[in-house]
Amino acid sequence: MTPEQLAPIGGALARLLSPHAEVVLHDPAADEIVAIWNPLSGREPGDPSLLGELNELSPTDPDVYGPYPKVLPDGRRLSSISAIMRDADGKPAYVFCVNVDRTAFEEASRLLAAFAAPAHGQPRVLFQNDWSETLNEIVAAYVRDRGVTVDRLTRDDRLELLGKLDAAGVLSQRRSVPAVARALRMSRSALYQLLAQTRKEPHADPA
């Protein structure tokens, strides 16, 4: 096993994770960096590895360590993982370290968290006269409570729903009938027929 044989692995990892990670190949016996791809840390081949006492590892110890945290001098935080390549005697021959810059992922996480934050209530001064919002809320709540789509509402369901909309004042608003008809997936004539019935024979609340 030589650095030249391991180089394609390092190059492939760096290409896959570019530009968010550096890949480093260490020689623990010489305590130096053999090769480095996408050097986020500014290190170069020949710089000290500073990996610690790898000679104390036994053949039964793990070959992969991490992910564990590291930090760059400019404050960027890394998630790192190290893989030990052993020789025929089970001793550490080389160590691959992959250091992933978490900056882009943390920024994306913050952005997603901001979008997922609970929305503020609608400002009443803007929406207090918006009967279309009331229409949408009543219809949405009705079908959600029954677990059906608007298309699957029965005639009795539509009568009850029209009663709720009428009681909320939606159907007394100018040009509301076409919007209600669209929301309930029905024609205006059918809506007028049901509305006449629900106003003539309002559904009684169950005892």
PDB file of C-alpha atoms in Angstrom:
ATOM      1  CA  MET A   1       0.000   0.000   0.000  1.00  0.00           C
ATOM      2  CA  THR A   2       1.487   3.304  -1.105  1.00  0.00           C
ATOM      3  CA  PRO A   3       0.286   6.930  -1.154  1.00  0.00           C
ATOM      4  CA  GLU A   4       0.034   6.635  -4.915  1.00  0.00           C
ATOM      5  CA  GLN A   5      -2.364   3.697  -4.555  1.00  0.00           C
ATOM      6  CA  LEU A   6      -4.491   5.596  -2.040  1.00  0.00           C
ATOM      7  CA  ALA A   7      -4.529   8.878  -3.970  1.00  0.00           C
ATOM      8  CA  PRO A   8      -7.569   7.986  -6.158  1.00  0.00           C
ATOM      9  CA  ILE A   9      -9.623   7.430  -3.012  1.00  0.00           C
ATOM     10  CA  GLY A  10      -8.700  10.838  -1.644  1.00  0.00           C
ATOM     11  CA  GLY A  11      -9.331  12.519  -4.973  1.00  0.00           C
ATOM     12  CA  ALA A  12     -12.727  10.841  -5.368  1.00  0.00           C
ATOM     13  CA  LEU A  13     -13.857  11.854  -1.872  1.00  0.00           C
ATOM     14  CA  ALA A  14     -12.739  15.432  -2.400  1.00  0.00           C
ATOM     15  CA  ARG A  15     -14.510  15.659  -5.743  1.00  0.00           C
ATOM     16  CA  LEU A  16     -17.715  14.236  -4.277  1.00  0.00           C
ATOM     17  CA  LEU A  17     -17.754  16.639  -1.315  1.00  0.00           C
ATOM     18  CA  SER A  18     -16.310  19.709  -3.063  1.00  0.00           C
ATOM     19  CA  PRO A  19     -16.276  22.520  -2.138  1.00  0.00           C
ATOM     20  CA  HIS A  20     -17.381  21.714   1.415  1.00  0.00           C
ATOM     21  CA  ALA A  21     -14.653  19.324   2.554  1.00  0.00           C
ATOM     22  CA  GLU A  22     -10.939  18.708   2.579  1.00  0.00           C
ATOM     23  CA  VAL A  23      -9.453  15.229   2.468  1.00  0.00           C
ATOM     24  CA  VAL A  24      -6.096  14.558   4.110  1.00  0.00           C
ATOM     25  CA  LEU A  25      -3.831  11.507   3.872  1.00  0.00           C
ATOM     26  CA  HIS A  26      -1.478  11.167   6.838  1.00  0.00           C
ATOM     27  CA  ASP A  27       1.608   9.047   7.341  1.00  0.00           C
ATOM     28  CA  PRO A  28       1.556   8.279  11.083  1.00  0.00           C
ATOM     29  CA  ALA A  29       5.061   6.801  11.089  1.00  0.00           C
ATOM     30  CA  ALA A  30       6.561  10.025   9.734  1.00  0.00           C
ATOM     31  CA  ASP A  31       3.921  12.167  11.514  1.00  0.00           C
ATOM     32  CA  GLU A  32       3.322  14.223   8.390  1.00  0.00           C
ATOM     33  CA  ILE A  33       0.726  14.952   5.759  1.00  0.00           C
ATOM     34  CA  VAL A  34       1.363  12.934   2.617  1.00  0.00           C
ATOM     35  CA  ALA A  35      -1.342  14.461   0.445  1.00  0.00           C
ATOM     36  CA  ILE A  36      -4.228  16.885   0.824  1.00  0.00           C
ATOM     37  CA  TRP A  37      -7.144  17.710  -1.449  1.00  0.00           C
ATOM     38  CA  ASN A  38      -9.154  20.946  -1.272  1.00  0.00           C
ATOM     39  CA  PRO A  39      -7.098  22.271   1.667  1.00  0.00           C
ATOM     40  CA  LEU A  40      -9.616  24.290   3.676  1.00  0.00           C
ATOM     41  CA  SER A  41      -7.206  24.420   6.596  1.00  0.00           C
ATOM     42  CA  GLY A  42      -4.340  25.839   4.532  1.00  0.00           C
ATOM     43  CA  ARG A  43      -2.076  22.884   5.343  1.00  0.00           C
ATOM     44  CA  GLU A  44       0.283  21.363   2.807  1.00  0.00           C
ATOM     45  CA  PRO A  45       2.023  18.030   2.218  1.00  0.00           C
ATOM     46  CA  GLY A  46       4.951  17.736   4.616  1.00  0.00           C
ATOM     47  CA  ASP A  47       3.196  19.606   7.433  1.00  0.00           C
ATOM     48  CA  PRO A  48       3.022  17.697  10.741  1.00  0.00           C
ATOM     49  CA  SER A  49       0.037  15.443  11.182  1.00  0.00           C
ATOM     50  CA  LEU A  50      -0.245  15.742  14.987  1.00  0.00           C
ATOM     51  CA  LEU A  51      -2.471  12.696  15.123  1.00  0.00           C
ATOM     52  CA  GLY A  52      -1.370  11.444  18.510  1.00  0.00           C
ATOM     53  CA  GLU A  53       0.034   8.090  19.574  1.00  0.00           C
ATOM     54  CA  LEU A  54      -1.382   5.785  16.910  1.00  0.00           C
ATOM     55  CA  ASN A  55       1.267   3.227  17.787  1.00  0.00           C
ATOM     56  CA  GLU A  56      -0.728   2.453  20.904  1.00  0.00           C
ATOM     57  CA  LEU A  57      -3.630   1.143  18.846  1.00  0.00           C
ATOM     58  CA  SER A  58      -4.114  -2.612  18.803  1.00  0.00           C
ATOM     59  CA  PRO A  59      -5.365  -4.610  15.806  1.00  0.00           C
ATOM     60  CA  THR A  60      -8.733  -4.966  17.550  1.00  0.00           C
ATOM     61  CA  ASP A  61      -9.282  -1.214  17.978  1.00  0.00           C
ATOM     62  CA  PRO A  62     -11.717   0.536  15.619  1.00  0.00           C
ATOM     63  CA  ASP A  63     -10.521   1.651  12.210  1.00  0.00           C
ATOM     64  CA  VAL A  64     -13.005   4.518  11.876  1.00  0.00           C
ATOM     65  CA  TYR A  65     -13.377   7.409  14.323  1.00  0.00           C
ATOM     66  CA  GLY A  66     -16.007  10.117  14.250  1.00  0.00           C
ATOM     67  CA  PRO A  67     -17.705  12.193  13.179  1.00  0.00           C
ATOM     68  CA  TYR A  68     -16.084  14.504  15.742  1.00  0.00           C
ATOM     69  CA  PRO A  69     -15.956  18.326  15.886  1.00  0.00           C
ATOM     70  CA  LYS A  70     -13.018  20.468  14.833  1.00  0.00           C
ATOM     71  CA  VAL A  71     -12.634  24.183  14.145  1.00  0.00           C
ATOM     72  CA  LEU A  72     -10.648  26.249  11.645  1.00  0.00           C
ATOM     73  CA  PRO A  73      -8.669  29.347  12.672  1.00  0.00           C
ATOM     74  CA  ASP A  74     -11.328  31.585  11.086  1.00  0.00           C
ATOM     75  CA  GLY A  75     -13.990  30.086  13.321  1.00  0.00           C
ATOM     76  CA  ARG A  76     -15.620  27.735  10.834  1.00  0.00           C
ATOM     77  CA  ARG A  77     -16.750  24.505  12.434  1.00  0.00           C
ATOM     78  CA  LEU A  78     -15.988  21.130  10.907  1.00  0.00           C
ATOM     79  CA  SER A  79     -17.353  17.637  11.210  1.00  0.00           C
ATOM     80  CA  SER A  80     -14.449  15.231  10.813  1.00  0.00           C
ATOM     81  CA  ILE A  81     -14.001  11.517  10.400  1.00  0.00           C
ATOM     82  CA  SER A  82     -10.781   9.469  10.324  1.00  0.00           C
ATOM     83  CA  ALA A  83     -10.173   6.067   8.791  1.00  0.00           C
ATOM     84  CA  ILE A  84      -7.071   4.032   9.617  1.00  0.00           C
ATOM     85  CA  MET A  85      -5.475   2.006   6.839  1.00  0.00           C
ATOM     86  CA  ARG A  86      -3.508  -0.879   8.385  1.00  0.00           C
ATOM     87  CA  ASP A  87      -0.591  -2.854   7.000  1.00  0.00           C
ATOM     88  CA  ALA A  88      -0.307  -6.630   6.885  1.00  0.00           C
ATOM     89  CA  ASP A  89       0.735  -6.691  10.548  1.00  0.00           C
ATOM     90  CA  GLY A  90      -2.300  -4.709  11.650  1.00  0.00           C
ATOM     91  CA  LYS A  91      -0.334  -1.558  12.388  1.00  0.00           C
ATOM     92  CA  PRO A  92      -1.553   1.880  11.200  1.00  0.00           C
ATOM     93  CA  ALA A  93       0.084   2.586   7.850  1.00  0.00           C
ATOM     94  CA  TYR A  94      -1.908   5.619   6.700  1.00  0.00           C
ATOM     95  CA  VAL A  95      -4.851   7.638   7.974  1.00  0.00           C
ATOM     96  CA  PHE A  96      -7.500   9.309   5.840  1.00  0.00           C
ATOM     97  CA  CYS A  97      -9.225  12.299   7.423  1.00  0.00           C
ATOM     98  CA  VAL A  98     -12.268  13.973   5.873  1.00  0.00           C
ATOM     99  CA  ASN A  99     -13.085  17.409   7.290  1.00  0.00           C
ATOM    100  CA  VAL A 100     -16.468  18.810   6.248  1.00  0.00           C
ATOM    101  CA  ASP A 101     -17.126  22.530   6.602  1.00  0.00           C
ATOM    102  CA  ARG A 102     -20.523  22.813   8.287  1.00  0.00           C
ATOM    103  CA  THR A 103     -21.089  26.492   7.418  1.00  0.00           C
ATOM    104  CA  ALA A 104     -23.306  25.976   4.365  1.00  0.00           C
ATOM    105  CA  PHE A 105     -25.361  23.279   6.075  1.00  0.00           C
ATOM    106  CA  GLU A 106     -25.880  25.352   9.217  1.00  0.00           C
ATOM    107  CA  GLU A 107     -26.992  28.329   7.128  1.00  0.00           C
ATOM    108  CA  ALA A 108     -29.429  26.100   5.239  1.00  0.00           C
ATOM    109  CA  SER A 109     -30.712  24.727   8.547  1.00  0.00           C
ATOM    110  CA  ARG A 110     -31.311  28.233   9.884  1.00  0.00           C
ATOM    111  CA  LEU A 111     -33.126  29.192   6.695  1.00  0.00           C
ATOM    112  CA  LEU A 112     -35.393  26.132   6.862  1.00  0.00           C
ATOM    113  CA  ALA A 113     -36.050  26.719  10.557  1.00  0.00           C
ATOM    114  CA  ALA A 114     -37.086  30.298   9.797  1.00  0.00           C
ATOM    115  CA  PHE A 115     -39.541  29.094   7.152  1.00  0.00           C
ATOM    116  CA  ALA A 116     -40.906  26.452   9.518  1.00  0.00           C
ATOM    117  CA  ALA A 117     -41.407  28.918  12.377  1.00  0.00           C
ATOM    118  CA  PRO A 118     -45.042  29.394  13.444  1.00  0.00           C
ATOM    119  CA  ALA A 119     -46.719  32.071  11.368  1.00  0.00           C
ATOM    120  CA  HIS A 120     -48.077  35.152  13.062  1.00  0.00           C
ATOM    121  CA  GLY A 121     -51.820  35.630  13.102  1.00  0.00           C
ATOM    122  CA  GLN A 122     -53.305  37.685  10.305  1.00  0.00           C
ATOM    123  CA  PRO A 123     -53.367  41.399  11.090  1.00  0.00           C
ATOM    124  CA  ARG A 124     -56.993  42.141  11.843  1.00  0.00           C
ATOM    125  CA  VAL A 125     -56.802  45.620  10.384  1.00  0.00           C
ATOM    126  CA  LEU A 126     -56.066  44.070   6.972  1.00  0.00           C
ATOM    127  CA  PHE A 127     -58.364  41.046   6.992  1.00  0.00           C
ATOM    128  CA  GLN A 128     -61.346  41.950   9.143  1.00  0.00           C
ATOM    129  CA  ASN A 129     -63.449  42.676   6.032  1.00  0.00           C
ATOM    130  CA  ASP A 130     -62.012  39.928   3.827  1.00  0.00           C
ATOM    131  CA  TRP A 131     -64.965  37.554   3.514  1.00  0.00           C
ATOM    132  CA  SER A 132     -62.966  35.343   1.114  1.00  0.00           C
ATOM    133  CA  GLU A 133     -60.637  34.416   3.978  1.00  0.00           C
ATOM    134  CA  THR A 134     -63.663  33.510   6.096  1.00  0.00           C
ATOM    135  CA  LEU A 135     -65.019  31.427   3.211  1.00  0.00           C
ATOM    136  CA  ASN A 136     -61.753  29.529   2.826  1.00  0.00           C
ATOM    137  CA  GLU A 137     -61.357  28.937   6.550  1.00  0.00           C
ATOM    138  CA  ILE A 138     -64.902  27.614   7.033  1.00  0.00           C
ATOM    139  CA  VAL A 139     -64.756  25.281   4.028  1.00  0.00           C
ATOM    140  CA  ALA A 140     -61.261  24.040   4.926  1.00  0.00           C
ATOM    141  CA  ALA A 141     -62.238  23.363   8.538  1.00  0.00           C
ATOM    142  CA  TYR A 142     -65.402  21.531   7.467  1.00  0.00           C
ATOM    143  CA  VAL A 143     -63.738  19.119   5.050  1.00  0.00           C
ATOM    144  CA  ARG A 144     -60.785  18.623   7.421  1.00  0.00           C
ATOM    145  CA  ASP A 145     -63.089  17.662  10.295  1.00  0.00           C
ATOM    146  CA  ARG A 146     -64.885  15.132   8.090  1.00  0.00           C
ATOM    147  CA  GLY A 147     -61.792  13.806   6.419  1.00  0.00           C
ATOM    148  CA  VAL A 148     -63.157  14.207   2.886  1.00  0.00           C
ATOM    149  CA  THR A 149     -62.541  16.419  -0.117  1.00  0.00           C
ATOM    150  CA  VAL A 150     -65.021  19.037  -1.301  1.00  0.00           C
ATOM    151  CA  ASP A 151     -65.907  16.833  -4.276  1.00  0.00           C
ATOM    152  CA  ARG A 152     -67.098  14.082  -1.936  1.00  0.00           C
ATOM    153  CA  LEU A 153     -69.412  16.225   0.177  1.00  0.00           C
ATOM    154  CA  THR A 154     -73.000  14.948   0.229  1.00  0.00           C
ATOM    155  CA  ARG A 155     -76.056  17.113  -0.356  1.00  0.00           C
ATOM    156  CA  ASP A 156     -76.683  17.279   3.382  1.00  0.00           C
ATOM    157  CA  ASP A 157     -73.047  18.262   3.932  1.00  0.00           C
ATOM    158  CA  ARG A 158     -73.413  21.106   1.460  1.00  0.00           C
ATOM    159  CA  LEU A 159     -76.626  22.264   3.109  1.00  0.00           C
ATOM    160  CA  GLU A 160     -74.911  22.347   6.487  1.00  0.00           C
ATOM    161  CA  LEU A 161     -71.837  24.065   5.103  1.00  0.00           C
ATOM    162  CA  LEU A 162     -73.941  26.705   3.346  1.00  0.00           C
ATOM    163  CA  GLY A 163     -75.719  27.314   6.625  1.00  0.00           C
ATOM    164  CA  LYS A 164     -72.384  27.975   8.314  1.00  0.00           C
ATOM    165  CA  LEU A 165     -71.282  30.316   5.540  1.00  0.00           C
ATOM    166  CA  ASP A 166     -74.604  32.154   5.628  1.00  0.00           C
ATOM    167  CA  ALA A 167     -74.454  32.516   9.408  1.00  0.00           C
ATOM    168  CA  ALA A 168     -70.939  33.936   9.091  1.00  0.00           C
ATOM    169  CA  GLY A 169     -72.233  36.587   6.700  1.00  0.00           C
ATOM    170  CA  VAL A 170     -70.277  35.343   3.704  1.00  0.00           C
ATOM    171  CA  LEU A 171     -73.314  34.941   1.448  1.00  0.00           C
ATOM    172  CA  SER A 172     -74.588  38.425   2.203  1.00  0.00           C
ATOM    173  CA  GLN A 173     -71.456  39.937   0.670  1.00  0.00           C
ATOM    174  CA  ARG A 174     -71.535  41.443  -2.808  1.00  0.00           C
ATOM    175  CA  ARG A 175     -70.311  39.017  -5.512  1.00  0.00           C
ATOM    176  CA  SER A 176     -69.764  36.240  -2.980  1.00  0.00           C
ATOM    177  CA  VAL A 177     -72.011  33.662  -4.671  1.00  0.00           C
ATOM    178  CA  PRO A 178     -69.634  32.876  -7.579  1.00  0.00           C
ATOM    179  CA  ALA A 179     -66.741  32.445  -5.122  1.00  0.00           C
ATOM    180  CA  VAL A 180     -68.770  30.146  -2.872  1.00  0.00           C
ATOM    181  CA  ALA A 181     -69.909  28.123  -5.888  1.00  0.00           C
ATOM    182  CA  ARG A 182     -66.290  27.652  -6.967  1.00  0.00           C
ATOM    183  CA  ALA A 183     -65.223  26.700  -3.448  1.00  0.00           C
ATOM    184  CA  LEU A 184     -67.970  24.051  -3.215  1.00  0.00           C
ATOM    185  CA  ARG A 185     -67.452  22.748  -6.786  1.00  0.00           C
ATOM    186  CA  MET A 186     -71.041  23.396  -7.826  1.00  0.00           C
ATOM    187  CA  SER A 187     -73.009  25.599 -10.203  1.00  0.00           C
ATOM    188  CA  ARG A 188     -74.567  28.874  -9.129  1.00  0.00           C
ATOM    189  CA  SER A 189     -78.070  27.570  -9.824  1.00  0.00           C
ATOM    190  CA  ALA A 190     -77.489  24.547  -7.611  1.00  0.00           C
ATOM    191  CA  LEU A 191     -76.080  26.794  -4.908  1.00  0.00           C
ATOM    192  CA  TYR A 192     -79.129  29.074  -5.023  1.00  0.00           C
ATOM    193  CA  GLN A 193     -81.430  26.055  -4.714  1.00  0.00           C
ATOM    194  CA  LEU A 194     -79.585  24.701  -1.675  1.00  0.00           C
ATOM    195  CA  LEU A 195     -79.317  28.161  -0.135  1.00  0.00           C
ATOM    196  CA  ALA A 196     -83.068  28.683  -0.475  1.00  0.00           C
ATOM    197  CA  GLN A 197     -83.662  25.384   1.258  1.00  0.00           C
ATOM    198  CA  THR A 198     -81.230  25.985   4.079  1.00  0.00           C
ATOM    199  CA  ARG A 199     -82.757  29.410   4.749  1.00  0.00           C
ATOM    200  CA  LYS A 200     -86.259  27.986   4.641  1.00  0.00           C
ATOM    201  CA  GLU A 201     -85.486  24.864   6.665  1.00  0.00           C
ATOM    202  CA  PRO A 202     -82.366  25.533   8.797  1.00  0.00           C
ATOM    203  CA  HIS A 203     -80.786  22.446  10.264  1.00  0.00           C
ATOM    204  CA  ALA A 204     -81.638  22.079  13.909  1.00  0.00           C
ATOM    205  CA  ASP A 205     -78.826  21.419  16.334  1.00  0.00           C
ATOM    206  CA  PRO A 206     -78.930  17.856  17.684  1.00  0.00           C
ATOM    207  CA  ALA A 207     -80.395  17.514  21.150  1.00  0.00           C
TER     208      ALA A 207
END
